[in-house]
Short mmCIF file of C-alpha atoms and ligand atoms in Angstrom, two decimals:
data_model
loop_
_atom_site.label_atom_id
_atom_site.label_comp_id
_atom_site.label_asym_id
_atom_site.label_seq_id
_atom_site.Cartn_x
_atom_site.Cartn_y
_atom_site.Cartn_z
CA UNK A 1 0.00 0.00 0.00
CA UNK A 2 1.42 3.39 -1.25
CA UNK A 3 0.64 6.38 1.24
CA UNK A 4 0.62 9.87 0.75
CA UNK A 5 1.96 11.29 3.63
CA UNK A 6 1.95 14.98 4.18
CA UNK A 7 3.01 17.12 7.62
CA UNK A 8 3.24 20.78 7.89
CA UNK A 9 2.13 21.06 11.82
CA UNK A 10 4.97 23.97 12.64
CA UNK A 11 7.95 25.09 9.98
CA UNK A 12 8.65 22.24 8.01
CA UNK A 13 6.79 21.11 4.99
CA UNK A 14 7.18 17.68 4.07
CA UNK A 15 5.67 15.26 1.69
CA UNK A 16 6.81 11.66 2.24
CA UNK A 17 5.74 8.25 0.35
CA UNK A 18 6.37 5.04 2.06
CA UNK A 19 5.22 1.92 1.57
CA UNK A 20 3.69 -0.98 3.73
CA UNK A 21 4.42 1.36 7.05
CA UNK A 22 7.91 0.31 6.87
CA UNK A 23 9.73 1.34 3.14
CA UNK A 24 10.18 4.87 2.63
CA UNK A 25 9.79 5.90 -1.00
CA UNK A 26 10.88 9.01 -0.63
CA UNK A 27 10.81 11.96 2.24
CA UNK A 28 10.70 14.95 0.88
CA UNK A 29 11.14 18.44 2.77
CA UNK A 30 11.32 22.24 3.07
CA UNK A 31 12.31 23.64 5.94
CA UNK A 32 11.53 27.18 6.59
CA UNK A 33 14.07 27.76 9.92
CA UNK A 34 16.78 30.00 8.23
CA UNK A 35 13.39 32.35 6.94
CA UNK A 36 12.20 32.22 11.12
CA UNK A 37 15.78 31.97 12.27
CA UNK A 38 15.55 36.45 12.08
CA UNK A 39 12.90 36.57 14.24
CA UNK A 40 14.18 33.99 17.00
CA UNK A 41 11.23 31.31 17.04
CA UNK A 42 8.32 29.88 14.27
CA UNK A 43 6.11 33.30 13.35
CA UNK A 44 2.91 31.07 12.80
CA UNK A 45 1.72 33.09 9.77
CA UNK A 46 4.80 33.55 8.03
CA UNK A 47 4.40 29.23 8.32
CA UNK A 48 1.37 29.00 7.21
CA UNK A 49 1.99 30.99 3.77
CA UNK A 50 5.36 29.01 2.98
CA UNK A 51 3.12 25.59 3.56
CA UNK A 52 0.42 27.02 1.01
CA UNK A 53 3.50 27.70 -1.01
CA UNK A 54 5.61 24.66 -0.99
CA UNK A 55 3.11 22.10 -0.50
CA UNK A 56 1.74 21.78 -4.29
CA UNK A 57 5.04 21.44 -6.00
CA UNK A 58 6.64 19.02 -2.45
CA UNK A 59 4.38 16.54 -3.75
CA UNK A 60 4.66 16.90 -7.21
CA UNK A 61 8.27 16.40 -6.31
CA UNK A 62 7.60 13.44 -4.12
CA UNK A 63 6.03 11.41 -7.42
CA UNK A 64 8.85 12.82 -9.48
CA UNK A 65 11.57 11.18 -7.13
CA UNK A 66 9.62 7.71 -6.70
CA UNK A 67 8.43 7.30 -10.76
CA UNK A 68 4.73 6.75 -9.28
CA UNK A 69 2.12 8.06 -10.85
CA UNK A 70 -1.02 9.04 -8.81
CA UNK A 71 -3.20 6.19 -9.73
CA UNK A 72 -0.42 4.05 -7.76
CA UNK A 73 -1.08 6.11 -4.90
CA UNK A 74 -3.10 4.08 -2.30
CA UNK A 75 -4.64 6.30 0.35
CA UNK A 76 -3.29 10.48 1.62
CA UNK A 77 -2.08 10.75 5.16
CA UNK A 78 -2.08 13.85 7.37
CA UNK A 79 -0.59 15.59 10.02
CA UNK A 80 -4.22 16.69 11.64
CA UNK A 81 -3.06 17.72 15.05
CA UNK A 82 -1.39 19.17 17.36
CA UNK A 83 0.70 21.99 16.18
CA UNK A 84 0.59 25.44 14.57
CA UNK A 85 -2.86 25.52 13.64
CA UNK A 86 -2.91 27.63 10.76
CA UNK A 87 0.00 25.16 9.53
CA UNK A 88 -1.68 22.30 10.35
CA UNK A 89 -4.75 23.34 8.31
CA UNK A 90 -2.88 23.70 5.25
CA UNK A 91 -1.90 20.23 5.43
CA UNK A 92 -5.23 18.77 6.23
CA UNK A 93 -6.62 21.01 3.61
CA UNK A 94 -4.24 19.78 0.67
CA UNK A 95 -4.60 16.04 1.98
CA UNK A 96 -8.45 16.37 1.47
CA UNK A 97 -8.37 17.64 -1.98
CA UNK A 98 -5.79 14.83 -2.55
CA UNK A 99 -7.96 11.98 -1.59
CA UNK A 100 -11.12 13.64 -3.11
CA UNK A 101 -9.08 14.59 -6.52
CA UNK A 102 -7.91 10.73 -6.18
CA UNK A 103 -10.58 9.22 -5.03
CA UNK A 104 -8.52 7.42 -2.13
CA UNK A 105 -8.91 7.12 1.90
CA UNK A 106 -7.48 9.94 4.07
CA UNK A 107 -6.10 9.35 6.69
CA UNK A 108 -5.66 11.30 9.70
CA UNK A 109 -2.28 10.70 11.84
CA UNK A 110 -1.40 12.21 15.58
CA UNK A 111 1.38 14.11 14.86
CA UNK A 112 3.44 12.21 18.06
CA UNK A 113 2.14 8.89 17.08
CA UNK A 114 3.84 9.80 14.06
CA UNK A 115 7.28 10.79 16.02
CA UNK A 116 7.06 7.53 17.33
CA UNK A 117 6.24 5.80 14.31
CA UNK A 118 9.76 7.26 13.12
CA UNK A 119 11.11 3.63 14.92
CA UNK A 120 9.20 1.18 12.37
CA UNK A 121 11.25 2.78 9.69
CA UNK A 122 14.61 2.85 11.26
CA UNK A 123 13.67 -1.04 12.80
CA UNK A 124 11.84 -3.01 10.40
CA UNK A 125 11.77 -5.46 13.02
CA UNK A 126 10.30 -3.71 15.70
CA UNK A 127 6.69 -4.32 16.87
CA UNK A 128 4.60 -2.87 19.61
CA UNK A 129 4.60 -3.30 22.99
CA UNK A 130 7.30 -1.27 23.86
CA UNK A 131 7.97 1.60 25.88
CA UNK A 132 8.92 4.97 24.02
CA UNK A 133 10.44 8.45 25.48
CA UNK A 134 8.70 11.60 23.33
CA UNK A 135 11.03 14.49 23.46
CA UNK A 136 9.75 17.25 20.80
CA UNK A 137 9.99 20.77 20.96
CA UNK A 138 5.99 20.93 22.47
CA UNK A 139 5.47 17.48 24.23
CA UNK A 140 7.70 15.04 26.90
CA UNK A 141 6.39 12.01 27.81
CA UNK A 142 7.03 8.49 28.56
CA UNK A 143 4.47 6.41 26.66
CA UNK A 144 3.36 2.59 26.84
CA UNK A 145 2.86 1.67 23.12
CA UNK A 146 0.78 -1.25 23.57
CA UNK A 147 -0.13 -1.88 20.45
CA UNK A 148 0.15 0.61 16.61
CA UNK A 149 -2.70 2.43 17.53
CA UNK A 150 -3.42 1.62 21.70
CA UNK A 151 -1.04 3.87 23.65
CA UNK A 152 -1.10 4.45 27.78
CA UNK A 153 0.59 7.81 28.59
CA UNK A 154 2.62 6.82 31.75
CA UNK A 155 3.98 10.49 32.71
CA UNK A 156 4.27 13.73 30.92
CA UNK A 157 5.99 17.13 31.67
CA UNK A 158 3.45 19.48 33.55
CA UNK A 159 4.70 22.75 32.08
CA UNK A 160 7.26 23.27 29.66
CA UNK A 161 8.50 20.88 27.35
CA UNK A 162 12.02 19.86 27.19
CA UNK A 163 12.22 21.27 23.86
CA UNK A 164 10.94 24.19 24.44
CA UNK A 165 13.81 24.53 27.12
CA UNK A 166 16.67 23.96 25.06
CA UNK A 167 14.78 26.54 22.78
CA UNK A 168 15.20 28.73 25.31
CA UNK A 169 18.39 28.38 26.86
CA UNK A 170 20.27 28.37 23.43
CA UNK A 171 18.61 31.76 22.78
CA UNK A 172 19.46 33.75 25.70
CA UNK A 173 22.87 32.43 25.42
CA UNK A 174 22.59 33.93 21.59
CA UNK A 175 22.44 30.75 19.65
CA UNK A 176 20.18 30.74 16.35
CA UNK A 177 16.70 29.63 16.64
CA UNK A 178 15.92 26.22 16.59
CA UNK A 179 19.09 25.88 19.06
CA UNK A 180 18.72 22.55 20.94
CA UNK A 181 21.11 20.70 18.16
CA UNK A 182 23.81 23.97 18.80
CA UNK A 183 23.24 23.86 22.68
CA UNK A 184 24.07 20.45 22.10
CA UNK A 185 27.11 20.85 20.06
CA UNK A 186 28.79 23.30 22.68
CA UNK A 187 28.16 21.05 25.32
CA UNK A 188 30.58 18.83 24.13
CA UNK A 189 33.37 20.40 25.02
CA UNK A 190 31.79 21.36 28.50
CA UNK A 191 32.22 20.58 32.10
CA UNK A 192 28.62 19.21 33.10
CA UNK A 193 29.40 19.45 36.76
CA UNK A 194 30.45 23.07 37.09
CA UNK A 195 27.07 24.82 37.01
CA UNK A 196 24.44 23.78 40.08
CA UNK A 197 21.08 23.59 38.28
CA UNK A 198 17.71 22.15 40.29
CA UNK A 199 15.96 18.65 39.31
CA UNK A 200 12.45 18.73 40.21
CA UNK A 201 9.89 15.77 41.05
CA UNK A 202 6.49 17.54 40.83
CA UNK A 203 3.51 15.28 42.16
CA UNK A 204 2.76 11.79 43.24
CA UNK A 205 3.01 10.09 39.78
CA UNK A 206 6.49 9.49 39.64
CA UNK A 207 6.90 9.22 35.60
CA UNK A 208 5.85 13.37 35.76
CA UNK A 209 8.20 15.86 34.94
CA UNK A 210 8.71 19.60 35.22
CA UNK A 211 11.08 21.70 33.30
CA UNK A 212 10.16 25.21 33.92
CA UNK A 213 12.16 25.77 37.12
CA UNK A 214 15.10 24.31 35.55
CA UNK A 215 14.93 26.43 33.21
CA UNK A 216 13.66 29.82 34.81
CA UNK A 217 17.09 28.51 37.13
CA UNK A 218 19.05 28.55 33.68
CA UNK A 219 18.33 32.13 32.75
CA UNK A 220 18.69 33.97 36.34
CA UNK A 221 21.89 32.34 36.29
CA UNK A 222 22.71 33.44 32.75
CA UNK A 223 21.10 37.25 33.22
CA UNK A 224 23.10 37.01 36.81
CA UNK A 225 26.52 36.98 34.92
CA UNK A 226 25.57 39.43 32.39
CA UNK A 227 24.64 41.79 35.17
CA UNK A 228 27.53 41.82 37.03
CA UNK A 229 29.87 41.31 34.11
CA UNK A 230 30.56 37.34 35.36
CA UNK A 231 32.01 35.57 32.13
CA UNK A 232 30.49 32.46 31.45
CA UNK A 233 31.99 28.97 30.08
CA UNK A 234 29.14 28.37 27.95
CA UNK A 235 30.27 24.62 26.97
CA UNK A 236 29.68 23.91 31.01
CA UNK A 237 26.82 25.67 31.37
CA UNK A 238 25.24 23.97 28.38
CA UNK A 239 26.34 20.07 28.94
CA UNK A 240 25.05 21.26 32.87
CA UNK A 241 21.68 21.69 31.87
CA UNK A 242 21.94 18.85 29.30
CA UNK A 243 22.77 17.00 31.96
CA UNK A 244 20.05 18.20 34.09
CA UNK A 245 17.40 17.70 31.68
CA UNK A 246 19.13 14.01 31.14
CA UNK A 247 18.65 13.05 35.07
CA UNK A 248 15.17 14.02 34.76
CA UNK A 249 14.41 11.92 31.82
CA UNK A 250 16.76 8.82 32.50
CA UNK A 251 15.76 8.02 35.93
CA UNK A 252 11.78 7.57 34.84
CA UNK A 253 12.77 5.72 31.95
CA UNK A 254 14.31 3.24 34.62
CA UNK A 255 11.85 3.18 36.45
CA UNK A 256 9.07 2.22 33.59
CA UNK A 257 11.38 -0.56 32.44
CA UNK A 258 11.22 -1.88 35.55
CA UNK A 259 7.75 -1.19 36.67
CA UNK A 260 6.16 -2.24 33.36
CA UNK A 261 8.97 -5.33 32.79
CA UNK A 262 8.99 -3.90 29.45
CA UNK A 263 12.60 -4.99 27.60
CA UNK A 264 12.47 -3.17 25.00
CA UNK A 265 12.35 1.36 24.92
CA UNK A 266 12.68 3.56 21.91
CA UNK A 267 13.10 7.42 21.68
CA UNK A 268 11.24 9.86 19.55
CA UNK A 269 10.93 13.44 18.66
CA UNK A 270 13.74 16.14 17.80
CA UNK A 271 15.03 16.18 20.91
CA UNK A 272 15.64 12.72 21.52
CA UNK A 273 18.39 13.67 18.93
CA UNK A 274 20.68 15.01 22.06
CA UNK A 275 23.44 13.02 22.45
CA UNK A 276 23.69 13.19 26.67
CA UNK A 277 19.99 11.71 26.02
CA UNK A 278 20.68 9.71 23.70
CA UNK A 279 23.63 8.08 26.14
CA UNK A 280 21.50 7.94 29.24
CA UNK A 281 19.06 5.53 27.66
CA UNK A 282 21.52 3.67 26.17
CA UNK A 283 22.90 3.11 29.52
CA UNK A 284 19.34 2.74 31.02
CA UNK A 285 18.46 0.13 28.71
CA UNK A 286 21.77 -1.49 28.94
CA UNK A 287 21.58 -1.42 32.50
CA UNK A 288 17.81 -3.21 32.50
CA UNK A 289 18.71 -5.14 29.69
CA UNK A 290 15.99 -4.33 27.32
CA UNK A 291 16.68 -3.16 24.00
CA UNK A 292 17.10 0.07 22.23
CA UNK A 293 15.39 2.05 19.63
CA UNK A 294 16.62 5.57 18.62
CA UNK A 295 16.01 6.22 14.60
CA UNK A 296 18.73 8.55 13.31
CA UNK A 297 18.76 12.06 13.61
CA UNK A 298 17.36 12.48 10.49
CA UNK A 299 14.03 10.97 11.24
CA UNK A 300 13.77 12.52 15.36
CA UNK A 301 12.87 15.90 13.95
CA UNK A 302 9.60 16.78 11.49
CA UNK A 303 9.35 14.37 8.57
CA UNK A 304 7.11 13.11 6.09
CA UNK A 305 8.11 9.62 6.31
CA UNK A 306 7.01 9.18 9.56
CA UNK A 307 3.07 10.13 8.92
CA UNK A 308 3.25 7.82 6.27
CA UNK A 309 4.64 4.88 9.07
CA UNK A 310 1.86 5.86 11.28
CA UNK A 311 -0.77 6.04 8.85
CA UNK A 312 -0.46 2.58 7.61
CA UNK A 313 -1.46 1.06 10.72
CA UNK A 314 -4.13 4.06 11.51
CA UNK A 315 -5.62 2.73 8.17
CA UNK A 316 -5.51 -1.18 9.03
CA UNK A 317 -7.24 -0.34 12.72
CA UNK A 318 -9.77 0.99 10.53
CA UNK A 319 -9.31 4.96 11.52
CA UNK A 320 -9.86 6.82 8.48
CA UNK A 321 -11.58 10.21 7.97
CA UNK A 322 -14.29 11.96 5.72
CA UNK A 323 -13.98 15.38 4.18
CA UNK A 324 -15.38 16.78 7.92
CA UNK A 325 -11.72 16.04 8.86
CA UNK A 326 -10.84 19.21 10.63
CA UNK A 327 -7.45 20.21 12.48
CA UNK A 328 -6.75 20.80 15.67
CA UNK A 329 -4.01 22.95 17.79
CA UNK A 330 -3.84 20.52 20.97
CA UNK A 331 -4.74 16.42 21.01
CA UNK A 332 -4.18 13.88 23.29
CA UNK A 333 -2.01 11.78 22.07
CA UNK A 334 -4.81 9.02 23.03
CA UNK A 335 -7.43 10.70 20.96
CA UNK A 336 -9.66 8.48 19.82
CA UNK A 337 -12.21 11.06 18.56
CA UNK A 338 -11.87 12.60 15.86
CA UNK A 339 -13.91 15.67 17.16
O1 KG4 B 401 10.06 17.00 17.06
P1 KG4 B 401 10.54 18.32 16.57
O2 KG4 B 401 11.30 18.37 15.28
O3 KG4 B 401 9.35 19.31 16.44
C1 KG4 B 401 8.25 19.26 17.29
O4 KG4 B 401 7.37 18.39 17.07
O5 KG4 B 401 8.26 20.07 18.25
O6 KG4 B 401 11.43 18.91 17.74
C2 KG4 B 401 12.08 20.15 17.61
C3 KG4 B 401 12.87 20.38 18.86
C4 KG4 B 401 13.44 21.80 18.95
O7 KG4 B 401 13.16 22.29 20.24
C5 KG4 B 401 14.93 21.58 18.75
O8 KG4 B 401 15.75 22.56 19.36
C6 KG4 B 401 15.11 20.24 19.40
O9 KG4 B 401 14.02 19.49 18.92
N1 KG4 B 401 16.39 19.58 19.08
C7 KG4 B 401 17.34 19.29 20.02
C8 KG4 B 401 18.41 18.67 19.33
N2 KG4 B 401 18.09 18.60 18.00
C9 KG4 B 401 16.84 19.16 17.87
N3 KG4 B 401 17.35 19.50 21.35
C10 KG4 B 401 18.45 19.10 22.02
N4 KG4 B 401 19.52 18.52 21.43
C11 KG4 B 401 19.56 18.28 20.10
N5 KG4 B 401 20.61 17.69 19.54
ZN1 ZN B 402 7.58 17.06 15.79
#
């Protein structure tokens, strides 16, 4: 089965078309970041036109690349929520006239379910259940994937994501916008014990997280040295708070290996591209002896390919959409409804 698969939920259009769930086609993308890179962060608008923009000719592009021709496409898959939602409407809107212009299923895909889904293509072998760490710019969470389209959310960050975090950080500390992958970069070189930053446990559920005093912690600390003329070793501070945001993610990860007996844990999202993450569930997993899942870097971030993944088992569970489809800013990754 030949999907479709289009996502445009925040500043990168992409138009993927992958085969079975598992064999990607071709993953095509535009990225708008150096265009939003001036003004420091996504300006939702400005995303919204460059979708309407790039979309058309994206999947012309993606039928070029793979020698299909549209009758050999099998169903359209979209990004319907969360995200951006003037960007995610663009999507959904060009999916819709796909399918109707085709005269194929549509098929609406969580845009996390999708992050996860990133794993089938990096492992063919892998198969639900397995446990899976989200880490995107907007959502952290440790989720049970039971099965392709049954997911338990076991803990989740209750304000800021870690994403949004290393957005942040990078940015004060004058890095270009997105600046997770840069903060990451300096860390390298950087001394993650020198700088003192908090860990929090907020709440009885011990899988929940909190990032938004580690990070308010981050920039009084920063904005401290700039007031009083302190210079800062910006390597340390950055592989400090990489490291902080590692012992807050690492530890629970433990813990659902061992609470759930689950031996096997994947990673997902563009932030489960860090590499102190990336090392602390190695470790985790090594230490538990399950196994590990972590697609390459270039399938954590926003991708086509990954809707596509996703879609392919939306479609066998039977969850396909009409041309009421609508799109939505904020969905639980659980949502069942389509309303
Ligand atoms: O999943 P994603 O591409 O978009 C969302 O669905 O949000 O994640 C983007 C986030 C940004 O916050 C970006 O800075 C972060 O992933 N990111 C990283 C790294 N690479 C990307 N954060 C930390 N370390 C990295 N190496
Ligand atoms: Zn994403």
């Amino acid at each position: 089965m030949n999907i479709l698969a289009v996502e445009s939920s925040c500043d990168e259009t992409a138009v993927a078309i992958v085969r079975d769930g598992r064999q990607v086609l071709c993953d095509c993308i535009a990225s708008q970041v150096d265009l939003h890179k001036i003004y420091g962060g996504v300006v939702p608008e400005i995303a919204s036109r460059k979708h309407m923009e790039a979309i058309y000719a994206l999947a012309d592009q993606a039928l070029a690349q793979t020698g299909l021709t549209r009758k050999e496409l099998d169903a359209v898959a979209v990004t319907y929520a969360p995200g951006l939602i003037g960007a995610v409407l663009v999507g959904v809107n060009f999916a819709k006239a796909a399918a109707l212009a085709l005269g194929k299923p549509l098929i609406p895909v969580h845009h996390i379910r999708g992050h996860i889904a990133a794993n089938y293509l990096a492992y063919p072998e892998l198969e639900p259940p397995f446990l899976c760490l989200v880490v995107s710019g907007g959502h952290t969470m440790i989720v049970d994937v039971k099965d392709y389209t049954k997911m338990e959310i076991l803990g989740t960050t209750l304000d800021d994501a870690a994403g949004e975090c290393f957005d942040k950080v990078a940015r004060v500390l004058g890095m270009p916008y997105p600046g997770g992958a840069a903060l990451d970069r300096q860390s390298q070189t950087g001394d993650p014990r020198k700088y003192v930053l908090p860990r929090s446990k907020p709440g009885e559920n011990p899988y929940n997280m909190s990032f938004s005093g580690l990070k308010t912690a981050a920039l009084n600390l920063i904005h401290h040295a700039q007031q009083v003329g302190e210079e800062l070793d910006v390597p340390s501070l950055c592989a400090s708070f990489s490291e902080a945001v590692a012992d807050t993610l690492v530890p629970r990860v433990t813990l659902a290996l061992q609470q759930t007996g689950s031996r096997k844990v994947a990673v997902a999202g563009g932030v489960a591209a860090n590499s102190r993450i990336r090392r602390g569930i190695l470790e985790a997993a090594e230490g538990c002896g399950a196994q590990v899942f972590m697609p390459p870097l270039s399938l954590c971030g926003d991708n086509g390919a990954m809707i596509g993944a996703q879609a392919y088992y939306e479609f066998l569970a039977g969850n396909v959409a009409d041309m009421s489809l609508n799109a939505y800013a904020t969905k639980s990754i659980l949502g069942e409804s389509l309303s």
